Amino acid sequence: MKFISVSDDEFNIIQHQNIIMKDFVCHYLSYKRFHSKRDELKGEKGFWVHTVNAHIMVCFNFWCMIFGSENNNNLHWKNLNFNIENIQNVFEEKLLKELSLTQNEWKNLRRSIITFRNKYIAHRDIGYKEPVPYLDNAYKAIIIYSNWLREDVLVYSDMLVSGVTLEQIASLHENMIDQTLIHIVGDNQLQS
């Protein structure tokens, strides 16, 4: 592999993307865990409905910052070109392979997430009645992208790759959620 040149602008984009990806992962895991325990959460149920909804809604916004519309979005992954020929194809091939999706399935996934974000979260179109898209593959895409940047791009640049991985952050956040849930639902109910 040849040396990869990362410009100051691209490094700045990556730094912002890392924050967004971390926030996405933490909100997504919070949503999944709180949603799975929604019937056991102590206190006013309306509070938990709003809390869970807020976690999932912000996930759509964060995900679209990285994988959503390419127009007028400085943080979109396609704004990173480095000096790699066909870099977009290289990453998309890796993404599709690791997600076990076809190009058309990825396109449909992106479209459903972007549409939901645009028509329900950001603008609340009155006639919009589609169900909330599942974000399991969106979560995986964020992890794949983060790992790709770290393992396939930055390691071949003059940028120092250090710190915890997004997967390590996810694990730490899951532990934090579980420790919090012990106080909210009790230790016995948490194990189920």
PDB file of N, CA and C in Angstrom, residues 59-160:
ATOM      1  N   CYS A  59     -30.140   9.497  16.390  1.00  0.00           N
ATOM      2  CA  CYS A  59     -29.355   8.540  15.598  1.00  0.00           C
ATOM      3  C   CYS A  59     -29.510   8.801  14.105  1.00  0.00           C
ATOM      4  N   PHE A  60     -30.731   9.054  13.670  1.00  0.00           N
ATOM      5  CA  PHE A  60     -30.966   9.320  12.251  1.00  0.00           C
ATOM      6  C   PHE A  60     -30.198  10.561  11.806  1.00  0.00           C
ATOM      7  N   ASN A  61     -30.219  11.596  12.622  1.00  0.00           N
ATOM      8  CA  ASN A  61     -29.497  12.824  12.271  1.00  0.00           C
ATOM      9  C   ASN A  61     -27.991  12.570  12.173  1.00  0.00           C
ATOM     10  N   PHE A  62     -27.430  11.905  13.166  1.00  0.00           N
ATOM     11  CA  PHE A  62     -25.986  11.645  13.152  1.00  0.00           C
ATOM     12  C   PHE A  62     -25.590  10.758  11.970  1.00  0.00           C
ATOM     13  N   TRP A  63     -26.370   9.711  11.724  1.00  0.00           N
ATOM     14  CA  TRP A  63     -26.032   8.792  10.644  1.00  0.00           C
ATOM     15  C   TRP A  63     -26.045   9.521   9.305  1.00  0.00           C
ATOM     16  N   CYS A  64     -27.035  10.385   9.121  1.00  0.00           N
ATOM     17  CA  CYS A  64     -27.133  11.116   7.851  1.00  0.00           C
ATOM     18  C   CYS A  64     -25.989  12.109   7.665  1.00  0.00           C
ATOM     19  N   MET A  65     -25.372  12.543   8.744  1.00  0.00           N
ATOM     20  CA  MET A  65     -24.211  13.421   8.603  1.00  0.00           C
ATOM     21  C   MET A  65     -23.048  12.693   7.934  1.00  0.00           C
ATOM     22  N   ILE A  66     -22.953  11.383   8.149  1.00  0.00           N
ATOM     23  CA  ILE A  66     -21.867  10.597   7.573  1.00  0.00           C
ATOM     24  C   ILE A  66     -22.287   9.949   6.254  1.00  0.00           C
ATOM     25  N   PHE A  67     -23.476   9.361   6.191  1.00  0.00           N
ATOM     26  CA  PHE A  67     -23.895   8.564   5.037  1.00  0.00           C
ATOM     27  C   PHE A  67     -25.108   9.122   4.294  1.00  0.00           C
ATOM     28  N   GLY A  68     -25.642  10.238   4.732  1.00  0.00           N
ATOM     29  CA  GLY A  68     -26.852  10.770   4.110  1.00  0.00           C
ATOM     30  C   GLY A  68     -26.580  11.463   2.793  1.00  0.00           C
ATOM     31  N   SER A  69     -27.261  12.540   2.582  1.00  0.00           N
ATOM     32  CA  SER A  69     -27.131  13.287   1.337  1.00  0.00           C
ATOM     33  C   SER A  69     -25.719  13.831   1.186  1.00  0.00           C
ATOM     34  N   GLU A  70     -25.190  13.681  -0.011  1.00  0.00           N
ATOM     35  CA  GLU A  70     -23.820  14.150  -0.276  1.00  0.00           C
ATOM     36  C   GLU A  70     -23.785  15.651  -0.555  1.00  0.00           C
ATOM     37  N   ASN A  71     -24.910  16.219  -0.883  1.00  0.00           N
ATOM     38  CA  ASN A  71     -24.972  17.646  -1.223  1.00  0.00           C
ATOM     39  C   ASN A  71     -24.997  18.491   0.040  1.00  0.00           C
ATOM     40  N   ASN A  72     -24.225  19.538   0.054  1.00  0.00           N
ATOM     41  CA  ASN A  72     -24.196  20.498   1.169  1.00  0.00           C
ATOM     42  C   ASN A  72     -23.930  19.832   2.514  1.00  0.00           C
ATOM     43  N   ASN A  73     -23.097  18.820   2.529  1.00  0.00           N
ATOM     44  CA  ASN A  73     -22.800  18.094   3.745  1.00  0.00           C
ATOM     45  C   ASN A  73     -21.289  17.907   3.830  1.00  0.00           C
ATOM     46  N   ASN A  74     -20.634  18.816   4.505  1.00  0.00           N
ATOM     47  CA  ASN A  74     -19.174  18.795   4.582  1.00  0.00           C
ATOM     48  C   ASN A  74     -18.613  17.559   5.278  1.00  0.00           C
ATOM     49  N   LEU A  75     -19.411  16.917   6.112  1.00  0.00           N
ATOM     50  CA  LEU A  75     -18.918  15.787   6.883  1.00  0.00           C
ATOM     51  C   LEU A  75     -19.216  14.438   6.236  1.00  0.00           C
ATOM     52  N   HIS A  76     -19.845  14.439   5.070  1.00  0.00           N
ATOM     53  CA  HIS A  76     -20.157  13.188   4.381  1.00  0.00           C
ATOM     54  C   HIS A  76     -18.872  12.442   4.049  1.00  0.00           C
ATOM     55  N   TRP A  77     -18.887  11.131   4.161  1.00  0.00           N
ATOM     56  CA  TRP A  77     -17.679  10.327   3.966  1.00  0.00           C
ATOM     57  C   TRP A  77     -17.079  10.507   2.584  1.00  0.00           C
ATOM     58  N   LYS A  78     -17.897  10.801   1.596  1.00  0.00           N
ATOM     59  CA  LYS A  78     -17.377  10.940   0.240  1.00  0.00           C
ATOM     60  C   LYS A  78     -16.558  12.220   0.045  1.00  0.00           C
ATOM     61  N   ASN A  79     -16.531  13.088   1.040  1.00  0.00           N
ATOM     62  CA  ASN A  79     -15.694  14.284   0.959  1.00  0.00           C
ATOM     63  C   ASN A  79     -14.235  13.991   1.273  1.00  0.00           C
ATOM     64  N   LEU A  80     -13.946  12.771   1.652  1.00  0.00           N
ATOM     65  CA  LEU A  80     -12.575  12.362   1.920  1.00  0.00           C
ATOM     66  C   LEU A  80     -12.062  11.596   0.704  1.00  0.00           C
ATOM     67  N   ASN A  81     -11.115  12.170   0.021  1.00  0.00           N
ATOM     68  CA  ASN A  81     -10.570  11.533  -1.180  1.00  0.00           C
ATOM     69  C   ASN A  81      -9.150  11.039  -0.991  1.00  0.00           C
ATOM     70  N   PHE A  82      -8.427  11.654  -0.062  1.00  0.00           N
ATOM     71  CA  PHE A  82      -7.028  11.346   0.164  1.00  0.00           C
ATOM     72  C   PHE A  82      -6.316  11.338  -1.197  1.00  0.00           C
ATOM     73  N   ASN A  83      -5.414  10.449  -1.394  1.00  0.00           N
ATOM     74  CA  ASN A  83      -4.771  10.338  -2.704  1.00  0.00           C
ATOM     75  C   ASN A  83      -4.962   8.925  -3.250  1.00  0.00           C
ATOM     76  N   ILE A  84      -6.100   8.342  -2.949  1.00  0.00           N
ATOM     77  CA  ILE A  84      -6.387   6.968  -3.357  1.00  0.00           C
ATOM     78  C   ILE A  84      -7.329   7.002  -4.556  1.00  0.00           C
ATOM     79  N   GLU A  85      -6.885   6.369  -5.626  1.00  0.00           N
ATOM     80  CA  GLU A  85      -7.726   6.279  -6.813  1.00  0.00           C
ATOM     81  C   GLU A  85      -8.925   5.385  -6.494  1.00  0.00           C
ATOM     82  N   ASN A  86     -10.105   5.814  -6.876  1.00  0.00           N
ATOM     83  CA  ASN A  86     -11.342   5.046  -6.669  1.00  0.00           C
ATOM     84  C   ASN A  86     -11.614   4.734  -5.204  1.00  0.00           C
ATOM     85  N   ILE A  87     -11.268   5.642  -4.308  1.00  0.00           N
ATOM     86  CA  ILE A  87     -11.442   5.382  -2.875  1.00  0.00           C
ATOM     87  C   ILE A  87     -12.897   5.092  -2.523  1.00  0.00           C
ATOM     88  N   GLN A  88     -13.815   5.771  -3.191  1.00  0.00           N
ATOM     89  CA  GLN A  88     -15.224   5.540  -2.883  1.00  0.00           C
ATOM     90  C   GLN A  88     -15.621   4.114  -3.233  1.00  0.00           C
ATOM     91  N   ASN A  89     -15.133   3.602  -4.347  1.00  0.00           N
ATOM     92  CA  ASN A  89     -15.436   2.220  -4.722  1.00  0.00           C
ATOM     93  C   ASN A  89     -14.798   1.231  -3.747  1.00  0.00           C
ATOM     94  N   VAL A  90     -13.569   1.533  -3.312  1.00  0.00           N
ATOM     95  CA  VAL A  90     -12.863   0.647  -2.378  1.00  0.00           C
ATOM     96  C   VAL A  90     -13.660   0.513  -1.088  1.00  0.00           C
ATOM     97  N   PHE A  91     -14.099   1.645  -0.527  1.00  0.00           N
ATOM     98  CA  PHE A  91     -14.855   1.576   0.723  1.00  0.00           C
ATOM     99  C   PHE A  91     -16.214   0.926   0.506  1.00  0.00           C
ATOM    100  N   GLU A  92     -16.927   1.305  -0.541  1.00  0.00           N
ATOM    101  CA  GLU A  92     -18.258   0.738  -0.761  1.00  0.00           C
ATOM    102  C   GLU A  92     -18.203  -0.776  -0.952  1.00  0.00           C
ATOM    103  N   GLU A  93     -17.182  -1.263  -1.635  1.00  0.00           N
ATOM    104  CA  GLU A  93     -17.031  -2.717  -1.794  1.00  0.00           C
ATOM    105  C   GLU A  93     -16.841  -3.389  -0.438  1.00  0.00           C
ATOM    106  N   LYS A  94     -16.005  -2.796   0.392  1.00  0.00           N
ATOM    107  CA  LYS A  94     -15.771  -3.330   1.737  1.00  0.00           C
ATOM    108  C   LYS A  94     -17.069  -3.289   2.545  1.00  0.00           C
ATOM    109  N   LEU A  95     -17.768  -2.179   2.491  1.00  0.00           N
ATOM    110  CA  LEU A  95     -19.012  -2.005   3.230  1.00  0.00           C
ATOM    111  C   LEU A  95     -20.046  -3.046   2.816  1.00  0.00           C
ATOM    112  N   LEU A  96     -20.270  -3.182   1.522  1.00  0.00           N
ATOM    113  CA  LEU A  96     -21.268  -4.131   1.023  1.00  0.00           C
ATOM    114  C   LEU A  96     -20.910  -5.563   1.401  1.00  0.00           C
ATOM    115  N   LYS A  97     -19.636  -5.894   1.291  1.00  0.00           N
ATOM    116  CA  LYS A  97     -19.191  -7.246   1.639  1.00  0.00           C
ATOM    117  C   LYS A  97     -19.432  -7.527   3.119  1.00  0.00           C
ATOM    118  N   GLU A  98     -19.027  -6.589   3.977  1.00  0.00           N
ATOM    119  CA  GLU A  98     -19.167  -6.820   5.416  1.00  0.00           C
ATOM    120  C   GLU A  98     -20.609  -6.776   5.887  1.00  0.00           C
ATOM    121  N   LEU A  99     -21.465  -6.020   5.190  1.00  0.00           N
ATOM    122  CA  LEU A  99     -22.893  -5.977   5.533  1.00  0.00           C
ATOM    123  C   LEU A  99     -23.678  -7.099   4.853  1.00  0.00           C
ATOM    124  N   SER A 100     -23.042  -7.788   3.927  1.00  0.00           N
ATOM    125  CA  SER A 100     -23.718  -8.805   3.103  1.00  0.00           C
ATOM    126  C   SER A 100     -24.933  -8.222   2.393  1.00  0.00           C
ATOM    127  N   LEU A 101     -24.724  -7.047   1.796  1.00  0.00           N
ATOM    128  CA  LEU A 101     -25.784  -6.362   1.049  1.00  0.00           C
ATOM    129  C   LEU A 101     -25.355  -6.175  -0.396  1.00  0.00           C
ATOM    130  N   THR A 102     -26.340  -6.109  -1.277  1.00  0.00           N
ATOM    131  CA  THR A 102     -26.059  -5.726  -2.655  1.00  0.00           C
ATOM    132  C   THR A 102     -26.034  -4.206  -2.734  1.00  0.00           C
ATOM    133  N   GLN A 103     -25.542  -3.690  -3.841  1.00  0.00           N
ATOM    134  CA  GLN A 103     -25.526  -2.238  -4.050  1.00  0.00           C
ATOM    135  C   GLN A 103     -26.942  -1.683  -3.947  1.00  0.00           C
ATOM    136  N   ASN A 104     -27.909  -2.386  -4.508  1.00  0.00           N
ATOM    137  CA  ASN A 104     -29.296  -1.939  -4.487  1.00  0.00           C
ATOM    138  C   ASN A 104     -29.880  -1.964  -3.071  1.00  0.00           C
ATOM    139  N   GLU A 105     -29.529  -2.988  -2.285  1.00  0.00           N
ATOM    140  CA  GLU A 105     -30.009  -3.052  -0.899  1.00  0.00           C
ATOM    141  C   GLU A 105     -29.421  -1.909  -0.071  1.00  0.00           C
ATOM    142  N   TRP A 106     -28.131  -1.586  -0.293  1.00  0.00           N
ATOM    143  CA  TRP A 106     -27.507  -0.452   0.400  1.00  0.00           C
ATOM    144  C   TRP A 106     -28.195   0.846   0.008  1.00  0.00           C
ATOM    145  N   LYS A 107     -28.455   0.993  -1.270  1.00  0.00           N
ATOM    146  CA  LYS A 107     -29.132   2.190  -1.772  1.00  0.00           C
ATOM    147  C   LYS A 107     -30.516   2.326  -1.126  1.00  0.00           C
ATOM    148  N   ASN A 108     -31.240   1.236  -1.030  1.00  0.00           N
ATOM    149  CA  ASN A 108     -32.569   1.261  -0.406  1.00  0.00           C
ATOM    150  C   ASN A 108     -32.493   1.569   1.089  1.00  0.00           C
ATOM    151  N   LEU A 109     -31.487   1.006   1.762  1.00  0.00           N
ATOM    152  CA  LEU A 109     -31.290   1.288   3.181  1.00  0.00           C
ATOM    153  C   LEU A 109     -31.027   2.775   3.388  1.00  0.00           C
ATOM    154  N   ARG A 110     -30.079   3.315   2.629  1.00  0.00           N
ATOM    155  CA  ARG A 110     -29.764   4.747   2.722  1.00  0.00           C
ATOM    156  C   ARG A 110     -31.002   5.592   2.458  1.00  0.00           C
ATOM    157  N   ARG A 111     -31.713   5.246   1.404  1.00  0.00           N
ATOM    158  CA  ARG A 111     -32.904   6.024   1.023  1.00  0.00           C
ATOM    159  C   ARG A 111     -33.947   5.998   2.137  1.00  0.00           C
ATOM    160  N   SER A 112     -34.176   4.836   2.751  1.00  0.00           N
ATOM    161  CA  SER A 112     -35.188   4.750   3.810  1.00  0.00           C
ATOM    162  C   SER A 112     -34.784   5.578   5.031  1.00  0.00           C
ATOM    163  N   ILE A 113     -33.509   5.558   5.378  1.00  0.00           N
ATOM    164  CA  ILE A 113     -33.045   6.326   6.535  1.00  0.00           C
ATOM    165  C   ILE A 113     -33.096   7.825   6.246  1.00  0.00           C
ATOM    166  N   ILE A 114     -32.610   8.210   5.081  1.00  0.00           N
ATOM    167  CA  ILE A 114     -32.626   9.632   4.710  1.00  0.00           C
ATOM    168  C   ILE A 114     -34.053  10.147   4.613  1.00  0.00           C
ATOM    169  N   THR A 115     -34.927   9.373   3.999  1.00  0.00           N
ATOM    170  CA  THR A 115     -36.322   9.789   3.849  1.00  0.00           C
ATOM    171  C   THR A 115     -36.990   9.931   5.204  1.00  0.00           C
ATOM    172  N   PHE A 116     -36.774   8.971   6.097  1.00  0.00           N
ATOM    173  CA  PHE A 116     -37.366   9.055   7.435  1.00  0.00           C
ATOM    174  C   PHE A 116     -36.855  10.290   8.169  1.00  0.00           C
ATOM    175  N   ARG A 117     -35.559  10.521   8.080  1.00  0.00           N
ATOM    176  CA  ARG A 117     -34.984  11.706   8.717  1.00  0.00           C
ATOM    177  C   ARG A 117     -35.579  12.989   8.148  1.00  0.00           C
ATOM    178  N   ASN A 118     -35.697  13.055   6.831  1.00  0.00           N
ATOM    179  CA  ASN A 118     -36.209  14.267   6.188  1.00  0.00           C
ATOM    180  C   ASN A 118     -37.700  14.474   6.400  1.00  0.00           C
ATOM    181  N   LYS A 119     -38.471  13.411   6.280  1.00  0.00           N
ATOM    182  CA  LYS A 119     -39.930  13.545   6.286  1.00  0.00           C
ATOM    183  C   LYS A 119     -40.571  13.401   7.665  1.00  0.00           C
ATOM    184  N   TYR A 120     -39.859  12.821   8.617  1.00  0.00           N
ATOM    185  CA  TYR A 120     -40.461  12.661   9.939  1.00  0.00           C
ATOM    186  C   TYR A 120     -39.706  13.405  11.028  1.00  0.00           C
ATOM    187  N   ILE A 121     -38.398  13.294  11.039  1.00  0.00           N
ATOM    188  CA  ILE A 121     -37.631  13.899  12.132  1.00  0.00           C
ATOM    189  C   ILE A 121     -37.367  15.377  11.891  1.00  0.00           C
ATOM    190  N   ALA A 122     -36.855  15.709  10.728  1.00  0.00           N
ATOM    191  CA  ALA A 122     -36.461  17.094  10.467  1.00  0.00           C
ATOM    192  C   ALA A 122     -37.640  17.983  10.095  1.00  0.00           C
ATOM    193  N   HIS A 123     -38.605  17.446   9.355  1.00  0.00           N
ATOM    194  CA  HIS A 123     -39.658  18.316   8.821  1.00  0.00           C
ATOM    195  C   HIS A 123     -41.079  17.892   9.153  1.00  0.00           C
ATOM    196  N   ARG A 124     -41.294  16.687   9.592  1.00  0.00           N
ATOM    197  CA  ARG A 124     -42.592  16.149   9.994  1.00  0.00           C
ATOM    198  C   ARG A 124     -43.675  16.384   8.943  1.00  0.00           C
ATOM    199  N   ASP A 125     -43.475  15.752   7.788  1.00  0.00           N
ATOM    200  CA  ASP A 125     -44.501  15.811   6.742  1.00  0.00           C
ATOM    201  C   ASP A 125     -45.765  15.138   7.246  1.00  0.00           C
ATOM    202  N   ILE A 126     -46.872  15.818   7.137  1.00  0.00           N
ATOM    203  CA  ILE A 126     -48.140  15.344   7.700  1.00  0.00           C
ATOM    204  C   ILE A 126     -48.556  13.996   7.121  1.00  0.00           C
ATOM    205  N   GLY A 127     -48.385  13.786   5.847  1.00  0.00           N
ATOM    206  CA  GLY A 127     -48.830  12.553   5.209  1.00  0.00           C
ATOM    207  C   GLY A 127     -47.861  11.393   5.301  1.00  0.00           C
ATOM    208  N   TYR A 128     -46.737  11.578   5.932  1.00  0.00           N
ATOM    209  CA  TYR A 128     -45.724  10.528   5.987  1.00  0.00           C
ATOM    210  C   TYR A 128     -46.126   9.468   7.006  1.00  0.00           C
ATOM    211  N   LYS A 129     -46.259   8.234   6.566  1.00  0.00           N
ATOM    212  CA  LYS A 129     -46.746   7.162   7.441  1.00  0.00           C
ATOM    213  C   LYS A 129     -45.852   5.922   7.452  1.00  0.00           C
ATOM    214  N   GLU A 130     -44.650   6.027   6.935  1.00  0.00           N
ATOM    215  CA  GLU A 130     -43.761   4.862   6.872  1.00  0.00           C
ATOM    216  C   GLU A 130     -43.272   4.482   8.270  1.00  0.00           C
ATOM    217  N   PRO A 131     -43.005   3.187   8.484  1.00  0.00           N
ATOM    218  CA  PRO A 131     -42.475   2.760   9.789  1.00  0.00           C
ATOM    219  C   PRO A 131     -41.044   3.249   9.992  1.00  0.00           C
ATOM    220  N   VAL A 132     -40.623   3.260  11.219  1.00  0.00           N
ATOM    221  CA  VAL A 132     -39.246   3.637  11.554  1.00  0.00           C
ATOM    222  C   VAL A 132     -38.306   2.572  10.978  1.00  0.00           C
ATOM    223  N   PRO A 133     -37.343   2.980  10.163  1.00  0.00           N
ATOM    224  CA  PRO A 133     -36.400   1.994   9.619  1.00  0.00           C
ATOM    225  C   PRO A 133     -35.539   1.379  10.722  1.00  0.00           C
ATOM    226  N   TYR A 134     -35.234   0.111  10.558  1.00  0.00           N
ATOM    227  CA  TYR A 134     -34.300  -0.540  11.481  1.00  0.00           C
ATOM    228  C   TYR A 134     -32.913   0.019  11.233  1.00  0.00           C
ATOM    229  N   LEU A 135     -32.157   0.206  12.304  1.00  0.00           N
ATOM    230  CA  LEU A 135     -30.831   0.797  12.191  1.00  0.00           C
ATOM    231  C   LEU A 135     -29.700  -0.199  12.453  1.00  0.00           C
ATOM    232  N   ASP A 136     -30.011  -1.480  12.484  1.00  0.00           N
ATOM    233  CA  ASP A 136     -28.958  -2.459  12.746  1.00  0.00           C
ATOM    234  C   ASP A 136     -27.829  -2.366  11.718  1.00  0.00           C
ATOM    235  N   ASN A 137     -28.172  -2.324  10.439  1.00  0.00           N
ATOM    236  CA  ASN A 137     -27.132  -2.212   9.415  1.00  0.00           C
ATOM    237  C   ASN A 137     -26.519  -0.816   9.389  1.00  0.00           C
ATOM    238  N   ALA A 138     -27.272   0.189   9.787  1.00  0.00           N
ATOM    239  CA  ALA A 138     -26.712   1.543   9.884  1.00  0.00           C
ATOM    240  C   ALA A 138     -25.632   1.574  10.967  1.00  0.00           C
ATOM    241  N   TYR A 139     -25.909   0.913  12.087  1.00  0.00           N
ATOM    242  CA  TYR A 139     -24.927   0.801  13.167  1.00  0.00           C
ATOM    243  C   TYR A 139     -23.673   0.088  12.665  1.00  0.00           C
ATOM    244  N   LYS A 140     -23.883  -1.037  11.993  1.00  0.00           N
ATOM    245  CA  LYS A 140     -22.749  -1.796  11.460  1.00  0.00           C
ATOM    246  C   LYS A 140     -21.956  -0.956  10.458  1.00  0.00           C
ATOM    247  N   ALA A 141     -22.644  -0.170   9.638  1.00  0.00           N
ATOM    248  CA  ALA A 141     -21.966   0.672   8.644  1.00  0.00           C
ATOM    249  C   ALA A 141     -21.056   1.693   9.323  1.00  0.00           C
ATOM    250  N   ILE A 142     -21.521   2.265  10.421  1.00  0.00           N
ATOM    251  CA  ILE A 142     -20.701   3.225  11.175  1.00  0.00           C
ATOM    252  C   ILE A 142     -19.439   2.537  11.705  1.00  0.00           C
ATOM    253  N   ILE A 143     -19.597   1.343  12.258  1.00  0.00           N
ATOM    254  CA  ILE A 143     -18.454   0.598  12.790  1.00  0.00           C
ATOM    255  C   ILE A 143     -17.486   0.248  11.656  1.00  0.00           C
ATOM    256  N   ILE A 144     -18.018  -0.225  10.542  1.00  0.00           N
ATOM    257  CA  ILE A 144     -17.188  -0.594   9.392  1.00  0.00           C
ATOM    258  C   ILE A 144     -16.418   0.626   8.889  1.00  0.00           C
ATOM    259  N   TYR A 145     -17.103   1.760   8.781  1.00  0.00           N
ATOM    260  CA  TYR A 145     -16.451   2.979   8.298  1.00  0.00           C
ATOM    261  C   TYR A 145     -15.346   3.413   9.256  1.00  0.00           C
ATOM    262  N   SER A 146     -15.631   3.406  10.540  1.00  0.00           N
ATOM    263  CA  SER A 146     -14.636   3.796  11.534  1.00  0.00           C
ATOM    264  C   SER A 146     -13.411   2.883  11.460  1.00  0.00           C
ATOM    265  N   ASN A 147     -13.648   1.579  11.381  1.00  0.00           N
ATOM    266  CA  ASN A 147     -12.538   0.626  11.283  1.00  0.00           C
ATOM    267  C   ASN A 147     -11.756   0.813   9.984  1.00  0.00           C
ATOM    268  N   TRP A 148     -12.455   1.068   8.893  1.00  0.00           N
ATOM    269  CA  TRP A 148     -11.803   1.289   7.601  1.00  0.00           C
ATOM    270  C   TRP A 148     -10.882   2.507   7.667  1.00  0.00           C
ATOM    271  N   LEU A 149     -11.387   3.606   8.243  1.00  0.00           N
ATOM    272  CA  LEU A 149     -10.536   4.792   8.385  1.00  0.00           C
ATOM    273  C   LEU A 149      -9.284   4.457   9.190  1.00  0.00           C
ATOM    274  N   ARG A 150      -9.476   3.774  10.279  1.00  0.00           N
ATOM    275  CA  ARG A 150      -8.396   3.478  11.216  1.00  0.00           C
ATOM    276  C   ARG A 150      -7.402   2.462  10.644  1.00  0.00           C
ATOM    277  N   GLU A 151      -7.929   1.375  10.061  1.00  0.00           N
ATOM    278  CA  GLU A 151      -7.086   0.239   9.675  1.00  0.00           C
ATOM    279  C   GLU A 151      -6.618   0.278   8.218  1.00  0.00           C
ATOM    280  N   ASP A 152      -7.376   0.918   7.352  1.00  0.00           N
ATOM    281  CA  ASP A 152      -7.050   0.880   5.928  1.00  0.00           C
ATOM    282  C   ASP A 152      -6.611   2.222   5.354  1.00  0.00           C
ATOM    283  N   VAL A 153      -6.794   3.290   6.110  1.00  0.00           N
ATOM    284  CA  VAL A 153      -6.430   4.615   5.598  1.00  0.00           C
ATOM    285  C   VAL A 153      -5.391   5.277   6.494  1.00  0.00           C
ATOM    286  N   LEU A 154      -5.773   5.612   7.697  1.00  0.00           N
ATOM    287  CA  LEU A 154      -4.904   6.418   8.563  1.00  0.00           C
ATOM    288  C   LEU A 154      -3.604   5.717   8.918  1.00  0.00           C
ATOM    289  N   VAL A 155      -3.615   4.405   8.986  1.00  0.00           N
ATOM    290  CA  VAL A 155      -2.404   3.671   9.308  1.00  0.00           C
ATOM    291  C   VAL A 155      -1.330   3.857   8.230  1.00  0.00           C
ATOM    292  N   TYR A 156      -1.748   4.206   7.021  1.00  0.00           N
ATOM    293  CA  TYR A 156      -0.811   4.432   5.914  1.00  0.00           C
ATOM    294  C   TYR A 156      -0.539   5.918   5.676  1.00  0.00           C
ATOM    295  N   SER A 157      -0.933   6.725   6.628  1.00  0.00           N
ATOM    296  CA  SER A 157      -0.702   8.167   6.510  1.00  0.00           C
ATOM    297  C   SER A 157       0.310   8.590   7.566  1.00  0.00           C
ATOM    298  N   ASP A 158       0.522   9.884   7.651  1.00  0.00           N
ATOM    299  CA  ASP A 158       1.408  10.382   8.698  1.00  0.00           C
ATOM    300  C   ASP A 158       0.606  10.803   9.935  1.00  0.00           C
ATOM    301  N   MET A 159      -0.669  10.397   9.987  1.00  0.00           N
ATOM    302  CA  MET A 159      -1.523  10.705  11.132  1.00  0.00           C
ATOM    303  C   MET A 159      -1.348   9.623  12.191  1.00  0.00           C
ATOM    304  N   LEU A 160      -1.236  10.023  13.415  1.00  0.00           N
ATOM    305  CA  LEU A 160      -1.098   9.091  14.514  1.00  0.00           C
ATOM    306  C   LEU A 160      -2.457   8.455  14.799  1.00  0.00           C
TER     307      LEU A 160
END
